[in-house]
Amino acid sequence: MILQMNHLQGKQAATSAQDVVGAVYSLLAEGHLDEAQFANLRVHLDWIQYRQNFREPVTVTQCANDRSDTAPVMEIRVDTRQIIPGGLREPMLRAMSVANSAMHPEVGNPSDRIYLEEFTSFRSSIAWQFNKLYWHHLSDWEKATGKGYEQALPGGKSDANHPEAIADCVADFWTLLRDLENKNQLPAEIFALEIGVGLGTRSRTWLDRFRALDAERATKYYPRLKFLLGDYSLATLDRSRPALTDHMDLCSFIVLDAIDPGKTLAFLRHKILHIHLTNVYDNLPDEEFARRDGKLYQVQTRTYVPLDEAARICDACGLTAAELSTVIRRLLDSGPESLGDRGISFWQEIWKAIRVEDRLVCLEDLPDVNLPANLTPAHLEEVLEDAPSDFRFHMSSGALESFRNTLPLLHPRGFLQVQDIFVTNLNDYRLGCHGPGKLDGSIVNWVNGVLLREVGERAGYDVHFAPFRYREGSRTSILYTTQRE
Amino acid sequence: MTLPILPTTVVGSYSMPGWLERLKTEYFARRISRHDLDEVHDTAVKAAIKDQETAGLDIVTDGELRRDNMIDYFVERLPGVDIDRSSKKFYYDFYDSSVSGKLPMAPLGLADDFRFLRKFTDREAKFCVTGPHSLTKRIRNNFYPSEEAFAMDLARVMNLELKELVKAGAKIIQIDEPYFSGFPEDISWGVNAINAMVDGVGATIAVHICYGNRYGKPSWEGSYRYLFPKILDAKIQKLTLEFARRGGEDLDVFKELPAPFQLGVGVIDVKTQAVETADIVAERIRKALEVVPAKRMFILPDCGCFHLPRDVAFAKLCAMVEGTKVVRKELGK
């Protein structure tokens, strides 16, 4: 057995570790685990960053490697934040039983949960439909909770709007324009794009600053600026308009898919001099992969609602358990208003209750596995050559595709900036859980910066990460691109 | 060999297959031998020639599939250039390279690659070399008093090589100078270097200038206006340029291009995987015909097809040939 202590909080580690090892040994002694399973067992003591997440306190994941002669690898993950000292045996047994049913459908599904889908990559999970619902009905959610979405962020406000960070960004942009002008290469129309507009605060601050700098230096760039605000939610774009009143003449509000902005903006290929995103990548559909004993596995998940939670919610909403899946479907397809007065509270309760269980499926058994654009299994293997031999990591599929599909919009001398939470060293995946977590009604995952860097290099850009130095304790980094010559 | 009116060709490179990219990386990781890689290259070049012939091109190249990129193929052969072999992360990256002394005169061995091409096609064959201006932008100069002096010495070495190519049967040689567009201020000495390079070379000389195609994206923007009037001093017969991606916005500039200069018109955008139809190609040719007469025009993509998937590259070349046939028919040829 390998015990891995991830990101534990001080002395709590020793107590948790003793409890966990004790529980595992008692399962071995009672015959719930055989010696071969024990030899291949990995136990992870995690501290989950997000108080609201998709995990039970104890989860067990098994690898499907039927072709192997050895016993399948089994992982037990214990969320030390939710652990009850001395109470591990029962949750462990239950989690093992769930994992067994995940690998062997013939034994039947566990009876203590209502499943909302079959096993699939998390990227295709119903959880992302909840995420989409949140952004499309943001004002309804905010009205019900009485707080804006930015207040749900760690720290209670968005790093997107930090005036100093914006001033530095504007200064870099102005320098680029001046350099192009000096070479007689400044286009007549100067395009800039913000993807994911929030309340429009960042765009307004950016434009105010740019106008002031332009006036101060008498360069007359501001009137040539075409500032595009892109978001996949029309409701969000509409909410941002009032903030941009002062700059309305040069602003365009465009509904676009952050995963493929080029689809909408194809006419601006190679023309946009600056593109910026804040906290968009961490909220795009993601999935996890794992490497175990030299093999690559896809983490497949299925979403469920624990039966006791389902019963409580149904009681409150006057539903039967049998109706639950149908009502959730209606919520996702037609919005909370389709469920009447209780729509919002039903949505919030279900979202809070949703959990995810998972299993690992060997990539060799998935010939049609869809890796994000431009990333082949061969390329992925190359990237992983220097990575830890046993670890689980985010593919950041939505982020990778967004990144790859945004780059062609850049003018040859243009640059992309992304403010987000990045994992920039694959080893960090062994130090703790990097999502998924729940932030109000949305999903958050740390973004795999290593893969972004690789994909960027193949697309002709060097990708750099700078810490967000404008707020002490911030976990944000700034990704920026430079041309790879 | 008689060519039809509006002859079709590629700029130089053909699609780099994923498997070849992987094998090149395997070679750098020392997992396959040089001998094996050479055999792989031979096979890939033959396939590239066959694809060009099947698409119906009038003039073919070896697809430049032996080359990691447009610089290193020459850097590795140029005598007196020091290379940091550890500087590449993957094969397409440029080596860090430098010169610390006067370049000695020595053969580069390009003629062997041309002979291979000649052996496997009956079509007119073109061989492409990177020009001295572009090479000086990538090789660090630790010896010559100026970039111009370095370029002129490179031209001296390359001149000998071009003559070897002619001896091997090369009739069309293309010099690639994409860095002109990034450094328009260098055009004067850049053209002088080309002239030194082609001095006494008994072949048709084309010069290709685009806005860069590194990693399948442009490196610069601007206007071809910077080429004039200096380009008219170049001792070349053909100028091949990028027009398709830019919507032909610079075409009017070439009304100033006098006979007997020929214009190679880029009618295929190689920076997108969307395949043009024959009608679009025909329309682009018609637009160019408003500027240059058909007898002084030839047809090709904007730049090399290196970054396009093979099926896309092939489909684009087929569309180019079909579109050209439509216009030839309209011209009664």
Coordinates of N, CA and C in Angstrom, one line a residue, chain B residues 67-272:
Chain B
R67 N 13.6 18.6 -44.7 CA 14.1 19.8 -43.9 C 13.3 19.9 -42.6
D68 N 14.0 20.2 -41.5 CA 13.3 20.4 -40.3 C 12.5 21.8 -40.4
N69 N 13.1 22.7 -41.0 CA 12.5 24.0 -41.3 C 13.4 24.7 -42.3
M70 N 13.0 25.9 -42.7 CA 13.7 26.5 -43.8 C 15.1 27.0 -43.5
I71 N 15.4 27.0 -42.2 CA 16.7 27.6 -41.8 C 17.7 26.4 -41.5
D72 N 17.3 25.5 -40.7 CA 18.3 24.5 -40.2 C 18.8 23.6 -41.3
Y73 N 18.0 23.3 -42.3 CA 18.5 22.5 -43.4 C 19.8 23.1 -44.0
F74 N 19.9 24.4 -44.0 CA 21.1 25.1 -44.5 C 22.1 25.3 -43.4
V75 N 21.7 25.6 -42.2 CA 22.6 25.9 -41.1 C 23.5 24.6 -40.9
E76 N 22.8 23.5 -41.0 CA 23.6 22.2 -40.8 C 24.6 21.9 -41.9
R77 N 24.4 22.5 -43.0 CA 25.3 22.3 -44.1 C 26.4 23.4 -44.3
L78 N 26.1 24.6 -43.9 CA 27.0 25.7 -44.1 C 28.3 25.5 -43.3
P79 N 29.4 25.5 -44.0 CA 30.6 25.3 -43.2 C 30.9 26.6 -42.4
G80 N 31.5 26.4 -41.2 CA 31.8 27.5 -40.4 C 30.7 28.0 -39.5
V81 N 29.5 27.4 -39.5 CA 28.4 27.8 -38.7 C 28.4 26.8 -37.4
D82 N 28.5 27.4 -36.3 CA 28.4 26.6 -35.0 C 27.0 26.4 -34.6
I83 N 26.7 25.2 -34.2 CA 25.3 24.9 -33.8 C 25.2 24.4 -32.4
D84 N 24.3 24.9 -31.6 CA 24.1 24.3 -30.3 C 23.0 23.2 -30.5
R85 N 23.5 22.0 -30.5 CA 22.6 20.9 -30.8 C 21.5 20.7 -29.7
S86 N 21.7 21.2 -28.5 CA 20.8 21.0 -27.4 C 19.6 22.1 -27.5
S87 N 19.7 23.0 -28.5 CA 18.8 24.1 -28.4 C 17.4 23.9 -29.0
K88 N 17.2 22.7 -29.6 CA 15.9 22.4 -30.1 C 15.1 21.7 -29.1
K89 N 13.8 22.0 -28.9 CA 12.9 21.2 -28.1 C 12.2 20.2 -29.0
F90 N 11.8 20.5 -30.1 CA 11.3 19.5 -31.1 C 11.8 20.0 -32.5
Y91 N 11.7 19.0 -33.4 CA 12.5 19.2 -34.7 C 12.2 20.5 -35.4
Y92 N 11.0 21.1 -35.3 CA 10.6 22.2 -36.0 C 11.3 23.5 -35.5
D93 N 11.7 23.5 -34.2 CA 12.4 24.6 -33.6 C 13.6 25.0 -34.4
F94 N 14.1 26.2 -34.4 CA 15.4 26.6 -35.0 C 16.5 26.3 -34.0
Y95 N 17.6 25.8 -34.5 CA 18.8 25.7 -33.7 C 19.3 27.1 -33.4
D96 N 19.9 27.2 -32.2 CA 20.7 28.4 -32.0 C 22.0 28.2 -32.7
S97 N 22.4 29.1 -33.6 CA 23.6 28.9 -34.4 C 24.3 30.3 -34.5
S98 N 25.6 30.2 -34.9 CA 26.4 31.4 -34.9 C 27.6 31.3 -35.8
V99 N 28.1 32.4 -36.3 CA 29.4 32.4 -37.0 C 30.4 33.2 -36.2
S100 N 31.6 32.6 -36.1 CA 32.6 33.3 -35.4 C 33.9 33.6 -36.3
G101 N 33.8 33.3 -37.5 CA 34.9 33.5 -38.5 C 34.3 33.6 -39.9
K102 N 35.2 33.9 -40.8 CA 34.8 33.9 -42.2 C 34.3 32.6 -42.7
L103 N 33.2 32.6 -43.4 CA 32.7 31.3 -43.9 C 33.6 30.7 -44.9
P104 N 34.0 29.5 -44.8 CA 34.9 28.9 -45.8 C 34.0 28.5 -47.0
M105 N 34.6 28.3 -48.1 CA 33.9 27.9 -49.3 C 33.9 26.4 -49.3
A106 N 32.7 25.8 -49.4 CA 32.6 24.3 -49.4 C 31.2 23.9 -49.9
P107 N 31.1 22.7 -50.5 CA 29.8 22.3 -51.0 C 28.8 22.0 -49.9
L108 N 27.5 22.3 -50.2 CA 26.5 22.0 -49.2 C 25.7 20.7 -49.5
G109 N 26.0 20.1 -50.6 CA 25.3 18.8 -50.9 C 23.9 18.9 -51.3
L110 N 23.4 20.1 -51.7 CA 22.0 20.2 -52.1 C 21.7 19.5 -53.4
A111 N 22.7 19.4 -54.2 CA 22.5 18.8 -55.6 C 22.0 17.3 -55.5
D112 N 22.4 16.6 -54.4 CA 22.0 15.2 -54.2 C 20.4 15.2 -54.1
D113 N 19.9 16.1 -53.3 CA 18.5 16.1 -53.1 C 17.8 16.5 -54.3
F114 N 18.4 17.4 -55.2 CA 17.7 17.7 -56.4 C 17.7 16.5 -57.4
R115 N 18.9 15.8 -57.4 CA 18.9 14.6 -58.3 C 17.9 13.5 -57.9
F116 N 17.6 13.4 -56.6 CA 16.6 12.5 -56.1 C 15.3 12.9 -56.7
L117 N 15.0 14.2 -56.6 CA 13.7 14.7 -57.1 C 13.6 14.4 -58.6
R118 N 14.7 14.7 -59.3 CA 14.7 14.6 -60.8 C 14.4 13.1 -61.2
K119 N 15.0 12.2 -60.4 CA 14.9 10.8 -60.7 C 13.5 10.3 -60.6
F120 N 12.6 10.9 -59.8 CA 11.3 10.4 -59.5 C 10.2 11.2 -60.1
T121 N 10.5 12.1 -61.0 CA 9.4 12.8 -61.7 C 9.8 13.1 -63.1
D122 N 8.8 13.1 -64.0 CA 9.0 13.6 -65.4 C 8.6 15.0 -65.6
R123 N 8.0 15.6 -64.5 CA 7.5 16.9 -64.6 C 8.7 17.9 -64.5
E124 N 8.4 19.2 -64.8 CA 9.3 20.2 -64.5 C 9.6 20.2 -63.0
A125 N 10.9 20.4 -62.6 CA 11.2 20.3 -61.2 C 11.8 21.7 -60.8
K126 N 11.4 22.0 -59.5 CA 11.9 23.3 -59.0 C 12.6 22.9 -57.7
F127 N 13.7 23.6 -57.4 CA 14.4 23.4 -56.1 C 14.5 24.8 -55.4
C128 N 14.2 24.7 -54.1 CA 14.1 26.0 -53.3 C 15.3 26.1 -52.3
V129 N 15.8 27.3 -52.2 CA 16.8 27.5 -51.2 C 16.4 28.8 -50.4
T130 N 16.9 28.8 -49.1 CA 16.6 30.0 -48.3 C 17.7 31.1 -48.7
G131 N 17.2 32.3 -48.8 CA 18.1 33.4 -49.2 C 19.0 33.9 -48.1
P132 N 20.0 34.7 -48.5 CA 21.0 35.1 -47.5 C 20.4 36.1 -46.5
H133 N 19.4 36.9 -46.8 CA 18.8 37.8 -45.8 C 18.2 37.0 -44.7
S134 N 17.3 36.1 -45.1 CA 16.6 35.3 -44.0 C 17.6 34.5 -43.2
L135 N 18.7 34.0 -43.8 CA 19.7 33.2 -43.0 C 20.4 34.1 -42.0
T136 N 20.7 35.4 -42.4 CA 21.4 36.2 -41.5 C 20.5 36.6 -40.3
K137 N 19.2 36.5 -40.5 CA 18.3 36.9 -39.4 C 18.3 35.8 -38.3
R138 N 18.7 34.6 -38.7 CA 18.6 33.4 -37.8 C 20.0 33.0 -37.3
I139 N 21.0 33.3 -38.0 CA 22.4 32.9 -37.5 C 23.0 34.1 -36.8
R140 N 23.4 33.9 -35.6 CA 24.0 35.0 -34.9 C 25.4 35.4 -35.5
N141 N 25.5 36.6 -35.8 CA 26.8 37.1 -36.4 C 27.8 37.6 -35.3
N142 N 28.8 36.8 -35.1 CA 29.9 37.2 -34.2 C 31.2 37.6 -34.9
F143 N 31.1 37.8 -36.2 CA 32.3 38.0 -36.9 C 32.3 39.2 -37.9
Y144 N 31.3 39.2 -38.7 CA 31.2 40.2 -39.8 C 30.9 41.6 -39.3
P145 N 31.4 42.6 -39.9 CA 31.1 44.0 -39.4 C 29.6 44.4 -39.5
S146 N 28.9 43.7 -40.4 CA 27.5 44.1 -40.5 C 26.7 42.9 -41.0
E147 N 25.4 43.0 -40.9 CA 24.5 41.9 -41.4 C 24.7 41.8 -42.9
E148 N 24.9 43.0 -43.5 CA 25.0 43.0 -45.0 C 26.3 42.3 -45.4
A149 N 27.4 42.5 -44.7 CA 28.6 41.8 -45.1 C 28.5 40.3 -44.9
F150 N 27.8 40.0 -43.8 CA 27.5 38.5 -43.6 C 26.7 37.9 -44.7
A151 N 25.6 38.7 -45.1 CA 24.8 38.2 -46.2 C 25.5 38.0 -47.5
M152 N 26.4 39.0 -47.8 CA 27.1 38.9 -49.0 C 28.1 37.7 -49.0
D153 N 28.6 37.4 -47.9 CA 29.5 36.2 -47.8 C 28.7 34.9 -47.9
L154 N 27.5 34.9 -47.3 CA 26.6 33.8 -47.5 C 26.3 33.6 -49.0
A155 N 26.0 34.7 -49.6 CA 25.7 34.7 -51.0 C 26.8 34.1 -51.9
R156 N 28.0 34.4 -51.5 CA 29.2 33.8 -52.2 C 29.2 32.3 -52.1
V157 N 29.0 31.8 -50.9 CA 29.0 30.3 -50.7 C 27.8 29.7 -51.4
M158 N 26.6 30.3 -51.3 CA 25.4 29.8 -51.9 C 25.5 29.8 -53.5
N159 N 26.2 30.8 -54.0 CA 26.3 31.0 -55.4 C 27.0 29.7 -56.0
L160 N 28.0 29.2 -55.3 CA 28.7 28.0 -55.8 C 27.7 26.8 -55.8
E161 N 26.9 26.8 -54.7 CA 25.9 25.7 -54.6 C 24.9 25.7 -55.7
L162 N 24.4 26.9 -56.0 CA 23.4 27.1 -57.1 C 24.0 26.6 -58.4
K163 N 25.3 26.9 -58.6 CA 25.9 26.4 -59.9 C 26.0 24.9 -59.9
E164 N 26.2 24.3 -58.7 CA 26.2 22.8 -58.6 C 24.8 22.3 -59.0
L165 N 23.8 23.0 -58.5 CA 22.4 22.5 -58.8 C 22.1 22.6 -60.3
V166 N 22.6 23.6 -60.9 CA 22.4 23.7 -62.4 C 23.1 22.6 -63.1
K167 N 24.4 22.3 -62.6 CA 25.1 21.2 -63.2 C 24.3 19.9 -63.0
A168 N 23.6 19.8 -62.0 CA 22.8 18.5 -61.7 C 21.5 18.5 -62.5
G169 N 21.2 19.6 -63.2 CA 20.0 19.7 -64.1 C 18.9 20.6 -63.7
A170 N 19.2 21.4 -62.6 CA 18.1 22.3 -62.1 C 17.9 23.4 -63.1
K171 N 16.6 23.6 -63.5 CA 16.3 24.7 -64.4 C 15.6 25.8 -63.7
I172 N 14.9 25.5 -62.7 CA 14.2 26.5 -61.9 C 14.6 26.5 -60.5
I173 N 15.2 27.6 -60.0 CA 15.6 27.7 -58.6 C 14.9 28.8 -57.9
Q174 N 14.3 28.5 -56.8 CA 13.6 29.6 -56.0 C 14.3 29.9 -54.8
I175 N 14.5 31.2 -54.5 CA 15.1 31.7 -53.3 C 14.0 32.3 -52.4
D176 N 14.0 31.7 -51.2 CA 12.9 32.2 -50.2 C 13.5 33.2 -49.3
E177 N 12.8 34.4 -49.3 CA 13.2 35.5 -48.4 C 12.0 36.1 -47.7
P178 N 11.4 35.3 -46.8 CA 10.2 35.8 -46.1 C 10.6 36.9 -45.1
Y179 N 11.8 36.9 -44.6 CA 12.2 37.9 -43.6 C 12.3 39.3 -44.2
F180 N 12.2 39.5 -45.5 CA 12.2 40.8 -46.1 C 11.0 41.6 -45.5
S181 N 9.8 40.8 -45.3 CA 8.6 41.5 -44.9 C 8.7 42.0 -43.4
G182 N 9.5 41.3 -42.6 CA 9.7 41.7 -41.2 C 10.7 42.8 -41.1
F183 N 11.6 43.0 -42.1 CA 12.7 44.0 -42.0 C 12.7 44.7 -43.3
P184 N 11.7 45.4 -43.7 CA 11.6 46.1 -45.0 C 12.8 47.1 -45.2
E185 N 13.3 47.6 -44.1 CA 14.4 48.5 -44.2 C 15.7 47.9 -44.8
D186 N 15.7 46.6 -44.8 CA 16.9 45.9 -45.3 C 16.8 45.6 -46.8
I187 N 15.7 46.0 -47.5 CA 15.5 45.5 -48.8 C 16.6 45.9 -49.8
S188 N 17.3 47.0 -49.6 CA 18.3 47.4 -50.5 C 19.5 46.4 -50.5
W189 N 20.0 46.1 -49.3 CA 21.2 45.2 -49.3 C 20.7 43.7 -49.5
G190 N 19.4 43.5 -49.2 CA 18.9 42.1 -49.4 C 18.9 41.8 -50.8
V191 N 18.5 42.7 -51.7 CA 18.4 42.5 -53.1 C 19.9 42.4 -53.7
N192 N 20.8 43.2 -53.1 CA 22.2 43.1 -53.6 C 22.7 41.7 -53.3
A193 N 22.3 41.1 -52.1 CA 22.8 39.8 -51.8 C 22.2 38.7 -52.7
I194 N 20.9 38.9 -53.1 CA 20.3 38.0 -54.0 C 21.1 38.0 -55.4
N195 N 21.4 39.2 -55.8 CA 22.1 39.4 -57.0 C 23.5 38.7 -57.0
A196 N 24.2 38.8 -55.9 CA 25.5 38.1 -55.7 C 25.3 36.6 -55.8
M197 N 24.2 36.2 -55.2 CA 23.9 34.7 -55.1 C 23.6 34.1 -56.4
V198 N 23.0 34.9 -57.3 CA 22.6 34.3 -58.6 C 23.5 34.6 -59.7
D199 N 24.6 35.3 -59.4 CA 25.5 35.8 -60.4 C 26.1 34.6 -61.2
G200 N 25.8 34.6 -62.5 CA 26.4 33.5 -63.4 C 25.7 32.2 -63.2
V201 N 24.5 32.2 -62.6 CA 23.8 30.9 -62.4 C 22.8 30.7 -63.6
G202 N 23.0 29.7 -64.4 CA 22.2 29.5 -65.6 C 20.9 28.8 -65.4
A203 N 20.0 29.4 -64.6 CA 18.7 28.8 -64.4 C 17.7 30.0 -64.3
T204 N 16.4 29.6 -64.4 CA 15.4 30.6 -64.1 C 15.3 30.8 -62.6
I205 N 15.4 32.1 -62.2 CA 15.4 32.3 -60.7 C 14.1 33.0 -60.3
A206 N 13.5 32.4 -59.3 CA 12.3 32.9 -58.7 C 12.7 33.4 -57.3
V207 N 12.0 34.4 -56.8 CA 12.2 34.8 -55.4 C 10.8 34.8 -54.7
H208 N 10.7 34.1 -53.6 CA 9.4 34.0 -52.9 C 9.5 34.9 -51.6
I209 N 8.5 35.8 -51.5 CA 8.4 36.7 -50.4 C 7.0 36.6 -49.8
C210 N 6.9 36.3 -48.6 CA 5.5 36.3 -48.0 C 5.6 37.0 -46.6
Y211 N 4.6 36.8 -45.8 CA 4.6 37.5 -44.5 C 4.9 36.5 -43.4
G212 N 5.6 35.4 -43.8 CA 6.0 34.4 -42.8 C 5.0 33.3 -42.7
N213 N 5.5 32.1 -42.4 CA 4.6 31.0 -42.2 C 5.0 30.1 -41.1
R214 N 5.8 30.7 -40.1 CA 6.2 29.9 -39.0 C 5.1 29.3 -38.3
Y215 N 5.0 28.1 -38.0 CA 4.0 27.4 -37.3 C 2.6 27.6 -37.9
G216 N 2.6 27.9 -39.2 CA 1.4 28.0 -40.0 C 0.7 29.4 -39.7
K217 N 1.4 30.4 -39.2 CA 0.8 31.7 -39.0 C 1.7 32.8 -39.5
P218 N 1.1 33.9 -39.8 CA 2.0 35.0 -40.3 C 2.9 35.5 -39.2
S219 N 4.1 36.0 -39.6 CA 4.9 36.6 -38.6 C 4.9 38.1 -38.7
W220 N 4.4 38.6 -39.8 CA 4.3 40.1 -39.9 C 3.1 40.5 -40.7
E221 N 2.8 41.7 -40.7 CA 1.8 42.3 -41.6 C 2.4 43.5 -42.2
G222 N 1.6 44.1 -43.2 CA 2.1 45.4 -43.8 C 1.7 45.4 -45.2
S223 N 2.5 46.0 -46.1 CA 2.2 46.0 -47.5 C 3.5 45.7 -48.3
Y224 N 3.3 45.1 -49.5 CA 4.4 44.8 -50.4 C 5.0 46.1 -51.0
R225 N 4.4 47.2 -50.7 CA 4.9 48.4 -51.3 C 6.4 48.6 -51.1
Y226 N 6.8 48.1 -49.9 CA 8.2 48.3 -49.5 C 9.2 47.7 -50.5
L227 N 8.7 46.8 -51.3 CA 9.6 46.1 -52.3 C 10.1 47.1 -53.4
F228 N 9.3 48.1 -53.6 CA 9.6 49.0 -54.8 C 10.4 50.2 -54.3
P229 N 11.2 50.7 -55.2 CA 11.6 50.2 -56.5 C 12.7 49.2 -56.5
K230 N 13.3 48.9 -55.3 CA 14.6 48.2 -55.3 C 14.4 46.8 -55.9
I231 N 13.2 46.2 -55.8 CA 13.1 44.8 -56.3 C 13.3 44.7 -57.8
L232 N 13.1 45.9 -58.4 CA 13.2 45.9 -59.9 C 14.7 45.7 -60.3
D233 N 15.6 45.9 -59.3 CA 17.1 45.7 -59.6 C 17.5 44.3 -59.5
A234 N 16.6 43.4 -59.0 CA 16.9 42.0 -58.7 C 17.1 41.3 -60.0
K235 N 18.2 40.5 -60.1 CA 18.5 39.8 -61.4 C 17.7 38.5 -61.3
I236 N 16.4 38.6 -61.3 CA 15.6 37.4 -61.2 C 14.5 37.5 -62.3
Q237 N 13.8 36.3 -62.5 CA 12.8 36.3 -63.5 C 11.4 36.3 -62.9
K238 N 11.3 35.7 -61.7 CA 10.0 35.5 -61.2 C 9.9 36.0 -59.7
L239 N 8.8 36.5 -59.4 CA 8.5 36.9 -58.0 C 7.2 36.2 -57.5
T240 N 7.3 35.4 -56.4 CA 6.1 34.7 -56.0 C 5.7 35.2 -54.6
L241 N 4.4 35.6 -54.5 CA 3.9 36.4 -53.4 C 2.6 35.8 -52.8
E242 N 2.4 36.3 -51.6 CA 1.2 35.9 -50.8 C 0.0 36.8 -51.1
F243 N -1.0 36.3 -51.7 CA -2.2 37.2 -51.9 C -3.5 36.6 -51.4
A244 N -3.6 35.3 -51.4 CA -4.9 34.7 -51.1 C -5.4 35.1 -49.7
R245 N -4.6 34.9 -48.7 CA -5.0 35.2 -47.3 C -5.3 36.7 -47.1
R246 N -4.6 37.5 -47.8 CA -4.8 39.0 -47.6 C -5.9 39.6 -48.5
G247 N -6.5 38.7 -49.3 CA -7.6 39.2 -50.1 C -7.1 40.0 -51.3
G248 N -5.9 39.7 -51.7 CA -5.3 40.4 -52.9 C -5.1 41.9 -52.7
E249 N -5.1 42.4 -51.5 CA -5.1 43.8 -51.3 C -3.9 44.5 -51.8
D250 N -2.8 43.8 -52.0 CA -1.6 44.4 -52.5 C -1.4 44.3 -54.0
L251 N -2.4 43.6 -54.7 CA -2.2 43.3 -56.1 C -1.9 44.5 -56.9
D252 N -2.6 45.6 -56.7 CA -2.4 46.8 -57.5 C -1.0 47.3 -57.6
V253 N -0.3 47.1 -56.5 CA 1.1 47.5 -56.4 C 2.0 46.9 -57.5
F254 N 1.5 45.8 -58.0 CA 2.4 45.1 -59.0 C 2.0 45.5 -60.5
K255 N 1.2 46.5 -60.6 CA 1.0 47.1 -61.9 C 2.4 47.7 -62.3
E256 N 3.2 48.0 -61.3 CA 4.5 48.6 -61.6 C 5.5 47.6 -62.0
L257 N 5.1 46.3 -61.9 CA 6.1 45.3 -62.2 C 6.3 45.1 -63.7
P258 N 7.4 45.5 -64.3 CA 7.5 45.6 -65.7 C 7.9 44.2 -66.3
A259 N 7.6 44.0 -67.6 CA 8.1 42.8 -68.3 C 9.6 42.9 -68.3
P260 N 10.3 41.8 -68.3 CA 9.8 40.4 -68.4 C 9.5 39.8 -67.1
F261 N 9.5 40.5 -66.0 CA 9.2 39.9 -64.7 C 7.9 39.1 -64.7
Q262 N 7.9 37.9 -64.1 CA 6.7 37.1 -64.0 C 6.3 37.2 -62.6
L263 N 4.9 37.1 -62.4 CA 4.4 37.2 -61.0 C 3.8 35.8 -60.7
G264 N 4.2 35.2 -59.6 CA 3.6 34.0 -59.0 C 2.5 34.5 -58.1
V265 N 1.3 34.1 -58.4 CA 0.2 34.7 -57.6 C -0.3 33.6 -56.6
G266 N -0.2 33.9 -55.3 CA -0.7 33.0 -54.3 C -2.2 33.0 -54.3
V267 N -2.8 31.8 -54.6 CA -4.3 31.8 -54.7 C -4.8 30.8 -53.7
I268 N -4.0 30.2 -52.9 CA -4.4 29.3 -51.8 C -3.9 29.8 -50.5
D269 N -4.8 29.9 -49.6 CA -4.5 30.4 -48.2 C -4.0 29.2 -47.4
V270 N -2.7 29.1 -47.1 CA -2.2 27.9 -46.4 C -2.3 28.1 -44.9
K271 N -2.8 29.2 -44.4 CA -2.9 29.4 -43.0 C -4.3 29.0 -42.5
T272 N -5.1 28.4 -43.3 CA -6.4 27.9 -42.8 C -6.6 26.5 -43.5

